[in-house]
Amino acid sequence: MALFVGGLLASLLVAAASAQPADVLDRLQRLGEQRPQEALRALQALPLPPAATPPVGSAASSVAPAPTDGAVEHRRWVEGLLLIQAGRPEEAMQLYAKAGDDHPASLLLRAWAERRADRHQRADELARQAVAALPSCASCDRRLAYELQWLSALTHDALGDLSAAERAQQQALALAEQLGDTHRQARSLADLAQLQQARGDAEGAQQRLRRALDLPGLEPTSEAFVQLGKALVARAVGDSDGQRSALERALKLADPASRFANLVRVNLSDYWLHRGDAQQARSLAAAALSGAQGLNDAGLTRMARHNLVISLIQLRDLAQARLLSPLLQESGTELPPKEQLGMLNEQSKAWAQAGQWQEALRLLSLERELAAAFTQRQLEFVLAAQRQDQAAAQQQTELALLHEQQAVQEGQAANQRVLIWISLLAAVMLALALLVAGLLWAGSNAAQRRLHRSRRQLQDLAEFDALTGLRNRRALQDAMAARDAERSGEGGWMLIDIDHFKRINDSLGHASGDQVLQAVAQRLKAQVRDTDLLARWGGEEFLLHAPGAGQAALRQLAQRLLLSLSANPVQLDDGRQVQVSASIGFISLPLPRSSQVFDWERAVNWADMALYTAKNAGRNCAVGVLGANLDDARSLAQIEADFEGAAHAARVQLVQLRP
């Protein structure tokens, strides 16, 4: 790798004269994943294409207009990515200072900068805006579209929305295949394998990995990405030998000083922690931490420091562990709830195993407080935050129940000793003994009733959304899991998304946004049947499952819902009124003349694609899927990869409704 980097500048200068500019930029972008500084210097040494603006650092670069030529545009956003990877995000932002906040490449760079700084929620918002802005970008090519879809998949995954992450990654893979780019294909296949494993599809994950490793002309850096994905899948299925082998292979293929190599070291340290070799885990975590700090990478630094703390606790170096442990909370609420709370949970368990109960309980309490804070501050991801809050609340409740059960058991044991002693007394004390026993039994019965009430309250918390009173995502998933797998997708499916909800929150405040969510939930509930399952799916999005509902009934229901939401404004507590509308996507299964069987998750995916079409059609409308040309699994995959194109080609038959 060192020899390759040393000769890269000369080879690229020669290649620039003969190869296509896009191919040279692709090679630099791949190098930037390993050595961003060298890749940036090589890029800036290349001759500028016609009409290009001066490179970063010149007097004119920050005031030049946005480029329109494809080659110039491609060079510009690649340079921005390299600047961000090199730890210079401010210079990257200057490349699009005059392009406007809605330019897709500008949004891509801003999203990457936020992700590198561990601000995943903001990164997800920017990635969504960038993907939505693509159709209006005349100079955008498929390479930029790929980077946007890939980043969108990563942000969805970080925030726990695996279904959206898989959809975005499938679209990224389709673009990489159109480009004939094996490196991008390998990345997307490795990420899809991990997402499929997370859904429990172990065989599908293995097929993705084999397909990635069989790609023609696979470069070492590309194979390293696949080996890391292979290790993560192996870990999920409990194949520790396969996990270790894949990680060691990935480390051997990677540039030792790169961010990727340090990421592999973090995963190797995690492997040794679970194998009980804390000394080996400590060595790897310390090396990864040193490398991450040199790269100014907040996310990688956090992961390496976390593994180092766990290994120090296991090695009983408690003083050093206490010194490092508080630093994990430096990023605070910027981290994804699942990741941050998972770290707190692992550390609390490690402290408990070391017999340090004060530390364990402190972290457990902090875990609960942070879960509640996320629920308040991240309304658009309230479902994920609620799950973490529920997990923390459940742990606290279970601890309280355990203490109460122990108290009851100790009380019962004491009662038995008292009864044995009383039985030895004279007959004159028998009446008093019976009275005492009766009082003690009544106290025990009351404690059991309290336990039963606590369990019932915990079940309600796990199944119902606290704000709207509707069922939550987990309740719907449990209901679907209880059904016959072959019939789980049958019936009507409808996704309802409040239009411009972020604008309501920004202009009126989150308290008013909560009132709007509650009002919308009540209006929706008033229009559906008792046998229908209505759930808050996440943020401002609601999911309805109507068993047995055919196309005609579903269209009538969609029309009623549009009218009920937009007919009258929502009256707020402070006297203000808010006009509300929504976009709806729906589908009734099974589709006519289709041999393909849909499970419920695929049904929701199709309703989501129809919802996206309704958004693009101007909002305040419903788009339903009436039929599709689904001859086999291949045609199904093609439509899902490009739903909008399939609709334009009449391979999917849609209907649009207005209130």
XYZ file of C-alpha atoms in Angstrom:
659
model
C 0.000 0.000 0.000
C 2.836 2.449 0.783
C 4.473 1.882 -2.614
C 1.114 2.323 -4.302
C 0.521 5.647 -2.551
C 4.044 6.838 -3.245
C 3.633 6.343 -6.980
C 0.014 7.385 -7.196
C 0.552 11.017 -8.155
C 2.705 10.189 -11.177
C 0.388 7.397 -12.334
C -2.693 9.601 -12.089
C -1.046 12.415 -14.026
C -0.362 9.941 -16.828
C -3.839 8.376 -16.553
C -5.517 11.769 -16.735
C -4.307 12.142 -20.311
C -5.656 8.783 -21.487
C -8.369 7.552 -19.122
C -11.813 9.041 -18.677
C -11.801 11.810 -16.007
C -14.556 10.008 -14.106
C -12.410 6.859 -13.815
C -9.493 8.867 -12.393
C -11.779 10.525 -9.864
C -13.207 7.128 -8.879
C -9.672 5.876 -8.174
C -8.928 8.958 -6.070
C -12.165 8.548 -4.167
C -11.290 4.928 -3.355
C -7.814 6.000 -2.227
C -9.424 8.674 -0.045
C -11.172 5.952 1.960
C -7.670 4.795 3.010
C -5.408 7.868 2.753
C -7.424 11.081 2.261
C -4.468 13.500 2.481
C -2.528 11.797 -0.324
C -5.671 11.497 -2.453
C -6.440 15.207 -1.964
C -2.918 16.252 -2.994
C -3.111 14.023 -6.070
C -6.477 15.506 -7.048
C -5.299 19.099 -6.710
C -2.223 18.284 -8.827
C -4.359 17.081 -11.738
C -5.043 19.537 -14.596
C -8.333 21.403 -14.187
C -11.091 20.511 -16.674
C -12.483 23.299 -18.888
C -14.637 25.864 -17.078
C -13.456 24.529 -13.710
C -13.224 26.828 -10.723
C -9.915 27.287 -8.865
C -9.004 24.696 -6.229
C -9.657 25.170 -2.531
C -7.381 27.758 -0.989
C -7.353 30.193 -3.939
C -8.916 33.617 -3.632
C -11.711 32.901 -6.110
C -12.788 29.452 -4.906
C -15.229 30.684 -2.250
C -17.071 33.108 -4.514
C -17.271 31.165 -7.785
C -20.730 30.174 -9.008
C -21.890 26.564 -8.844
C -20.583 24.504 -11.792
C -22.916 23.127 -14.392
C -20.522 21.002 -16.477
C -20.653 17.313 -15.481
C -16.880 16.764 -15.267
C -16.354 19.933 -13.248
C -19.227 19.028 -10.940
C -17.900 15.503 -10.388
C -14.412 16.787 -9.517
C -15.875 19.339 -7.100
C -17.922 16.983 -4.929
C -15.142 14.359 -4.906
C -12.775 17.056 -3.657
C -15.335 17.911 -0.982
C -15.521 14.279 0.196
C -11.732 14.077 0.392
C -11.586 17.300 2.415
C -14.117 15.904 4.895
C -12.217 12.608 5.174
C -9.035 14.628 5.764
C -10.699 16.476 8.675
C -11.234 19.802 6.827
C -15.040 20.140 6.610
C -15.029 23.971 6.586
C -13.058 24.021 3.319
C -15.422 21.421 1.850
C -18.424 23.619 2.604
C -16.817 26.541 0.757
C -16.907 24.566 -2.500
C -20.676 25.085 -2.639
C -20.926 28.431 -0.865
C -22.792 29.962 -3.811
C -24.689 26.878 -4.967
C -27.609 27.201 -2.557
C -28.661 25.095 0.406
C -30.758 22.762 -1.760
C -28.006 21.618 -4.156
C -27.697 17.788 -3.851
C -23.885 17.764 -3.755
C -23.841 20.513 -1.119
C -26.336 18.545 0.983
C -24.212 15.387 0.526
C -21.096 17.100 1.877
C -22.957 18.655 4.799
C -24.519 15.290 5.671
C -21.106 13.553 5.642
C -19.619 16.292 7.825
C -22.444 15.848 10.356
C -22.041 12.047 10.324
C -18.276 12.296 10.880
C -19.013 14.579 13.856
C -21.396 11.944 15.316
C -24.494 14.065 14.675
C -26.484 11.275 13.040
C -29.973 12.766 13.267
C -28.911 15.944 11.445
C -27.005 13.818 8.913
C -30.173 11.819 8.240
C -32.234 14.992 7.687
C -29.688 16.350 5.183
C -29.424 12.996 3.370
C -33.210 12.880 2.959
C -33.198 16.428 1.515
C -30.369 15.523 -0.867
C -32.180 12.438 -2.233
C -35.367 14.480 -2.693
C -33.404 17.191 -4.571
C -31.864 14.780 -7.102
C -34.679 14.924 -9.731
C -34.243 18.713 -10.041
C -30.439 18.579 -10.496
C -29.650 18.791 -14.220
C -25.891 18.198 -13.763
C -26.131 15.292 -11.299
C -24.831 11.927 -12.507
C -25.350 8.367 -11.313
C -22.165 8.451 -9.220
C -23.533 11.292 -7.093
C -26.910 9.515 -6.939
C -25.140 6.394 -5.660
C -23.263 8.301 -2.939
C -26.515 9.912 -1.790
C -28.424 6.620 -1.618
C -25.515 4.889 0.152
C -25.206 7.645 2.737
C -28.982 7.663 3.202
C -28.867 3.921 3.930
C -26.113 4.434 6.526
C -28.035 7.192 8.345
C -31.274 5.168 8.361
C -29.354 2.193 9.775
C -27.692 4.313 12.479
C -31.099 5.553 13.651
C -32.681 2.093 13.683
C -34.915 2.313 10.569
C -33.717 -0.928 8.949
C -36.519 -1.110 6.376
C -35.691 2.341 4.954
C -31.967 1.521 5.099
C -32.464 -1.626 3.024
C -34.557 0.199 0.413
C -31.926 2.914 0.004
C -29.083 0.389 -0.182
C -30.913 -1.632 -2.867
C -31.273 1.524 -4.956
C -27.560 2.256 -4.438
C -26.668 -1.266 -5.596
C -28.773 -0.872 -8.750
C -26.898 2.353 -9.572
C -23.508 0.711 -8.956
C -24.446 -2.132 -11.313
C -25.459 0.369 -14.013
C -22.067 2.053 -13.593
C -20.213 -1.285 -13.716
C -18.341 -0.202 -10.565
C -17.209 -3.309 -8.645
C -16.004 -1.324 -5.621
C -19.360 0.340 -5.083
C -21.147 -2.956 -5.726
C -18.991 -4.662 -3.089
C -19.731 -1.951 -0.514
C -23.486 -2.105 -1.061
C -23.605 -5.911 -1.109
C -21.687 -6.068 2.188
C -24.050 -3.548 3.809
C -27.139 -5.337 2.451
C -25.846 -8.607 3.904
C -25.709 -7.026 7.367
C -29.212 -5.575 6.986
C -30.609 -8.935 5.866
C -28.931 -10.650 8.818
C -30.538 -8.077 11.136
C -33.928 -9.137 9.710
C -33.104 -12.784 10.438
C -32.403 -13.735 6.808
C -29.093 -15.559 7.363
C -29.153 -17.373 4.000
C -29.842 -14.141 2.088
C -26.961 -12.451 3.912
C -24.555 -15.242 2.957
C -25.670 -15.064 -0.684
C -24.944 -11.331 -0.769
C -21.454 -11.891 0.625
C -20.647 -14.680 -1.844
C -21.857 -12.514 -4.690
C -19.611 -9.657 -3.512
C -16.514 -11.865 -3.274
C -17.209 -13.266 -6.764
C -17.201 -9.816 -8.412
C -14.643 -9.703 -11.264
C -11.471 -7.679 -10.674
C -12.182 -7.088 -6.983
C -9.474 -4.816 -5.521
C -7.916 -5.507 -2.084
C -9.584 -2.456 -0.514
C -12.951 -3.578 -1.895
C -12.481 -7.100 -0.577
C -11.596 -5.620 2.818
C -15.052 -3.996 2.990
C -16.675 -7.337 2.172
C -14.576 -9.186 4.762
C -15.696 -6.732 7.449
C -19.330 -7.320 6.458
C -18.678 -11.073 6.521
C -17.280 -10.766 10.055
C -20.319 -8.843 11.306
C -22.697 -11.412 9.810
C -20.643 -14.249 11.328
C -20.836 -12.560 14.711
C -24.623 -12.309 14.451
C -24.976 -16.064 13.868
C -22.451 -17.006 16.567
C -19.658 -18.131 14.188
C -16.720 -16.844 16.240
C -14.062 -18.600 14.131
C -15.510 -17.155 10.922
C -15.711 -13.733 12.539
C -12.047 -13.763 13.566
C -10.844 -15.098 10.207
C -12.741 -12.427 8.260
C -11.532 -9.601 10.527
C -7.897 -10.678 10.277
C -8.236 -10.927 6.489
C -9.783 -7.424 6.341
C -6.952 -5.979 8.451
C -4.346 -7.615 6.223
C -5.937 -6.113 3.091
C -6.425 -2.602 4.509
C -3.919 0.237 4.678
C -2.582 -0.038 8.287
C -2.858 3.725 8.906
C -6.338 4.165 7.425
C -9.621 4.810 9.173
C -10.896 1.477 7.869
C -7.994 -0.451 9.450
C -8.744 1.205 12.796
C -12.423 0.302 12.407
C -11.394 -3.332 11.909
C -9.196 -3.104 15.030
C -12.215 -1.895 17.001
C -14.198 -4.930 15.823
C -11.288 -7.253 16.653
C -11.072 -5.782 20.154
C -14.814 -6.403 20.524
C -14.250 -10.013 19.389
C -11.578 -10.600 22.043
C -13.763 -8.981 24.717
C -16.473 -11.552 24.020
C -13.854 -14.327 23.977
C -12.597 -13.330 27.437
C -9.135 -12.090 26.358
C -9.261 -8.595 27.838
C -5.507 -8.022 27.379
C -5.682 -8.583 23.613
C -8.836 -6.451 23.422
C -7.119 -3.651 25.301
C -4.114 -3.635 22.958
C -6.294 -3.454 19.829
C -8.636 -0.817 21.268
C -5.696 1.369 22.334
C -4.160 1.145 18.845
C -7.503 1.997 17.227
C -8.014 4.916 19.607
C -4.603 6.376 18.772
C -5.281 6.072 15.047
C -8.796 7.530 15.300
C -7.597 10.556 17.269
C -4.922 11.168 14.633
C -7.653 11.158 11.975
C -9.877 13.510 14.029
C -12.746 11.011 13.693
C -15.257 11.450 16.533
C -17.301 8.297 15.855
C -14.326 5.956 15.583
C -12.708 7.549 18.647
C -15.868 6.904 20.643
C -16.112 3.219 19.649
C -12.426 2.543 20.362
C -12.579 4.325 23.733
C -15.683 2.335 24.713
C -13.963 -1.011 24.053
C -10.891 0.219 25.909
C -13.008 1.067 28.977
C -14.676 -2.386 28.970
C -11.289 -4.139 28.691
C -9.854 -2.026 31.533
C -12.790 -2.959 33.767
C -12.296 -6.652 33.001
C -8.565 -6.291 33.761
C -9.512 -4.615 37.062
C -7.722 -1.391 36.085
C -10.694 0.436 37.560
C -8.993 3.783 38.141
C -8.055 4.143 34.461
C -11.502 2.925 33.395
C -13.161 5.585 35.573
C -10.874 8.198 34.028
C -11.915 7.305 30.455
C -15.548 6.336 31.005
C -17.105 9.838 31.411
C -15.584 10.887 28.058
C -18.003 8.580 26.268
C -20.777 11.044 27.066
C -18.993 14.006 25.418
C -21.189 13.773 22.309
C -24.304 13.493 24.461
C -27.626 13.471 22.662
C -25.953 13.724 19.227
C -25.436 9.942 19.146
C -28.190 7.594 17.901
C -30.268 6.505 20.926
C -29.780 2.791 20.279
C -25.991 3.113 20.065
C -25.530 5.392 23.077
C -27.875 3.443 25.315
C -26.242 0.200 24.176
C -22.861 1.524 25.318
C -24.273 2.539 28.698
C -25.875 -0.875 29.051
C -22.603 -2.712 28.268
C -20.646 -0.565 30.696
C -23.210 -0.950 33.475
C -23.029 -4.745 33.068
C -19.215 -4.647 33.110
C -19.186 -2.576 36.328
C -21.725 -4.944 37.897
C -19.608 -7.998 37.009
C -16.628 -6.250 38.615
C -18.679 -5.800 41.801
C -18.819 -1.997 41.400
C -22.543 -1.605 42.057
C -22.444 2.165 42.516
C -21.021 2.666 39.018
C -23.434 0.115 37.540
C -26.498 1.759 39.075
C -25.291 5.238 38.098
C -24.950 4.233 34.458
C -28.294 2.444 34.549
C -29.908 5.621 35.884
C -28.140 7.714 33.248
C -29.379 5.299 30.598
C -32.971 5.933 31.672
C -32.514 9.717 31.851
C -30.989 9.844 28.368
C -33.817 7.738 26.929
C -36.353 10.226 28.299
C -34.329 13.177 26.965
C -34.217 11.686 23.458
C -37.999 11.293 23.491
C -38.409 15.021 24.151
C -35.701 16.362 21.814
C -36.111 14.069 18.792
C -39.817 14.002 17.948
C -39.165 12.856 14.387
C -37.511 9.700 15.761
C -39.750 9.337 18.809
C -40.396 5.636 18.262
C -36.711 4.704 18.476
C -36.255 6.891 21.552
C -39.356 5.400 23.187
C -37.992 1.897 22.711
C -34.817 2.791 24.539
C -36.813 4.574 27.233
C -39.029 1.508 27.599
C -35.983 -0.751 27.823
C -34.484 1.409 30.572
C -37.838 1.711 32.348
C -38.305 -2.048 32.108
C -34.905 -2.670 33.682
C -35.686 -0.264 36.504
C -39.120 -1.828 37.011
C -37.683 -5.341 36.984
C -35.117 -4.320 39.611
C -37.887 -2.811 41.736
C -40.032 -5.930 41.257
C -37.089 -8.132 42.204
C -36.501 -6.163 45.412
C -40.213 -6.280 46.196
C -40.357 -10.017 45.544
C -37.342 -10.525 47.795
C -39.027 -8.453 50.490
C -42.187 -10.561 50.162
C -40.187 -13.790 50.338
C -38.238 -12.577 53.365
C -41.489 -11.518 54.992
C -43.047 -14.905 54.299
C -40.000 -16.675 55.747
C -40.207 -14.512 58.872
C -43.923 -15.274 59.115
C -43.223 -18.983 59.033
C -40.689 -18.668 61.850
C -43.191 -16.695 63.893
C -45.912 -19.310 63.250
C -43.561 -22.120 64.323
C -42.759 -20.251 67.526
C -46.442 -19.464 68.187
C -47.420 -23.127 67.707
C -45.287 -24.005 70.740
C -47.185 -21.630 73.005
C -50.072 -22.612 75.164
C -53.577 -22.991 73.785
C -54.471 -19.602 75.206
C -52.247 -17.913 72.581
C -53.802 -19.753 69.603
C -56.351 -17.055 68.796
C -53.628 -14.362 68.788
C -51.444 -16.524 66.501
C -54.292 -16.936 64.007
C -54.914 -13.194 64.019
C -51.237 -12.428 63.362
C -51.108 -15.010 60.540
C -54.205 -13.507 58.938
C -52.709 -10.000 59.004
C -49.487 -11.235 57.466
C -51.365 -13.085 54.690
C -53.309 -9.951 53.850
C -50.057 -7.973 53.502
C -48.584 -10.613 51.189
C -51.753 -10.652 49.056
C -51.632 -6.864 48.708
C -48.008 -7.049 47.559
C -48.951 -9.601 44.902
C -51.714 -7.304 43.630
C -49.186 -4.447 43.343
C -46.890 -6.712 41.333
C -49.739 -7.607 38.965
C -50.598 -3.920 38.404
C -46.946 -3.084 37.688
C -46.705 -5.822 35.080
C -49.906 -4.636 33.394
C -48.625 -1.026 33.273
C -45.320 -2.220 31.775
C -47.193 -4.135 29.045
C -49.229 -1.026 28.140
C -46.017 1.016 27.931
C -44.504 -1.510 25.534
C -47.519 -1.656 23.174
C -48.988 1.866 23.034
C -47.567 5.212 21.910
C -47.549 7.579 24.890
C -48.408 10.711 22.856
C -51.237 9.578 20.556
C -52.611 6.567 22.421
C -52.325 4.462 19.263
C -50.437 1.187 19.057
C -46.728 1.571 18.389
C -44.478 -0.089 15.802
C -43.534 -2.888 18.183
C -47.194 -3.817 18.818
C -47.887 -4.026 15.078
C -44.754 -6.120 14.477
C -45.774 -8.504 17.267
C -49.272 -8.815 15.786
C -47.835 -9.633 12.358
C -45.378 -12.150 13.823
C -48.306 -14.005 15.421
C -50.006 -14.497 12.049
C -49.409 -17.245 9.506
C -46.238 -16.220 7.613
C -47.816 -17.163 4.247
C -50.781 -14.815 4.800
C -49.171 -12.019 6.780
C -49.262 -9.561 3.867
C -52.899 -10.049 2.843
C -55.442 -7.266 3.227
C -55.153 -3.506 2.917
C -52.029 -1.503 3.876
C -51.879 2.252 4.094
C -49.116 4.683 5.118
C -50.246 8.203 6.099
C -47.641 10.997 6.412
C -48.521 14.520 7.637
C -47.460 17.100 5.047
C -44.836 19.705 6.052
C -44.841 18.578 9.695
C -41.307 19.876 10.256
C -42.528 23.339 9.216
C -45.243 23.130 11.903
C -42.655 22.226 14.559
C -40.237 24.959 13.436
C -42.852 27.735 13.207
C -45.212 26.883 16.091
C -43.023 24.852 18.435
C -42.873 21.165 19.386
C -45.753 21.486 21.890
C -48.057 22.585 19.063
C -46.657 19.780 16.909
C -47.661 17.313 19.641
C -51.225 18.677 19.586
C -51.360 18.276 15.800
C -50.184 14.654 16.090
C -52.844 13.943 18.709
C -55.591 15.548 16.606
C -54.565 13.668 13.452
C -54.480 10.383 15.383
C -58.048 10.955 16.652
C -59.349 11.839 13.165
C -57.760 8.728 11.686
C -59.088 6.535 14.470
C -62.620 7.842 13.907
C -62.578 6.660 10.267
C -61.310 3.075 10.663
C -63.023 -0.112 11.782
C -62.593 -1.743 15.172
C -61.000 -4.727 13.417
C -58.390 -2.522 11.694
C -54.928 -2.078 13.208
C -53.851 1.591 13.326
C -50.353 2.340 14.653
C -47.998 5.293 14.943
C -45.181 4.114 12.666
C -42.680 6.839 13.544
C -42.555 10.643 13.804
C -45.466 12.035 11.759
C -46.133 8.747 9.951
C -49.015 6.341 10.663
C -49.561 2.773 9.407
C -52.971 1.155 8.920
C -53.610 -2.540 8.313
C -57.183 -3.319 7.233
C -57.659 -7.131 7.116
C -59.877 -8.273 4.253
C -60.091 -4.810 2.661
C -60.187 -4.973 -1.144
C -59.152 -2.247 -3.596
C -62.564 -0.555 -3.723
C -62.922 -0.377 0.055
C -59.338 0.868 0.455
C -59.855 3.645 -2.113
C -63.012 4.809 -0.302
C -61.168 4.773 3.018
C -58.256 6.793 1.570
C -60.737 9.384 0.244
C -62.410 9.662 3.665
C -59.090 10.065 5.452
C -57.947 12.861 3.099
C -61.220 14.720 3.680
C -61.244 14.220 7.463
C -57.709 15.641 7.790
C -57.958 18.634 5.434
C -61.618 19.671 5.864
C -61.170 21.548 9.156
C -58.071 23.101 10.743
C -56.674 21.779 14.020
C -57.563 24.026 16.973
C -54.549 24.526 19.299
C -54.782 25.168 23.035
C -53.531 28.755 22.611
C -56.359 29.603 20.182
C -54.336 29.325 16.976
C -55.480 27.159 14.095
C -53.349 24.919 11.882
C -54.466 23.683 8.467
C -53.361 20.058 8.132
C -53.151 17.723 5.159
C -51.483 14.386 4.527
C -50.048 12.206 1.786
C -51.121 8.556 1.598
C -49.774 5.437 -0.093
C -51.856 2.240 -0.130
C -52.020 -1.270 -1.553
C -54.465 -4.185 -1.274
C -53.037 -7.697 -1.355
C -52.956 -10.111 -3.029
C -52.483 -8.103 -6.218
C -54.664 -9.210 -9.165
C -53.017 -11.685 -11.538
C -49.792 -11.771 -9.522
C -48.079 -14.997 -8.506
C -45.726 -13.269 -6.065
C -46.490 -13.654 -2.346
C -45.953 -10.526 -0.251
C -45.098 -10.714 3.422
C -46.270 -7.803 5.566
C -42.896 -6.016 5.500
C -42.850 -6.014 1.686
C -46.467 -4.779 1.711
C -45.419 -1.823 3.882
C -42.457 -1.204 1.538
C -44.809 -0.933 -1.472
C -47.157 1.360 0.436
C -44.123 3.495 1.301
C -43.098 3.719 -2.366
C -46.653 4.761 -3.237
C -46.484 7.371 -0.454
C -43.241 8.730 -1.916
C -45.020 9.038 -5.277
C -47.850 10.965 -3.588
C -45.296 13.354 -2.063
C -43.757 13.950 -5.484
C -47.257 14.564 -6.903
C -47.660 17.651 -4.715
C -48.863 16.161 -1.391
C -52.454 16.246 -0.006
C -53.307 13.222 -2.102
C -53.353 9.430 -2.023
C -51.625 7.076 -4.469
C -52.660 3.418 -4.551
C -51.170 0.369 -6.265
C -53.856 -1.336 -8.394
C -51.644 -3.940 -10.062
C -48.142 -4.790 -11.281
C -46.475 -6.957 -13.905
C -44.910 -9.457 -11.518
C -44.037 -12.528 -13.542
C -41.225 -13.688 -11.292
C -38.910 -12.680 -8.445
C -36.606 -10.836 -10.857
C -39.349 -8.520 -12.100
C -40.341 -7.874 -8.485
C -36.759 -6.852 -7.601
C -36.514 -4.582 -10.684
C -39.702 -2.727 -9.786
C -38.601 -2.260 -6.175
C -35.218 -0.917 -7.307
C -36.846 1.756 -9.517
C -40.513 2.117 -8.573
C -40.952 5.508 -10.212
C -39.494 4.264 -13.500
C -41.708 1.176 -13.365
C -44.765 3.386 -12.909
C -43.799 5.542 -15.890
C -43.302 2.358 -17.974
C -46.768 1.094 -16.927
C -45.270 -1.960 -15.232
C -47.034 -0.722 -12.079
C -50.642 0.510 -12.302
C -51.381 3.384 -9.897
C -54.432 5.461 -8.996
C -54.279 8.994 -7.555
C -56.996 10.433 -5.303
C -57.575 14.003 -4.155
C -59.787 15.165 -1.260
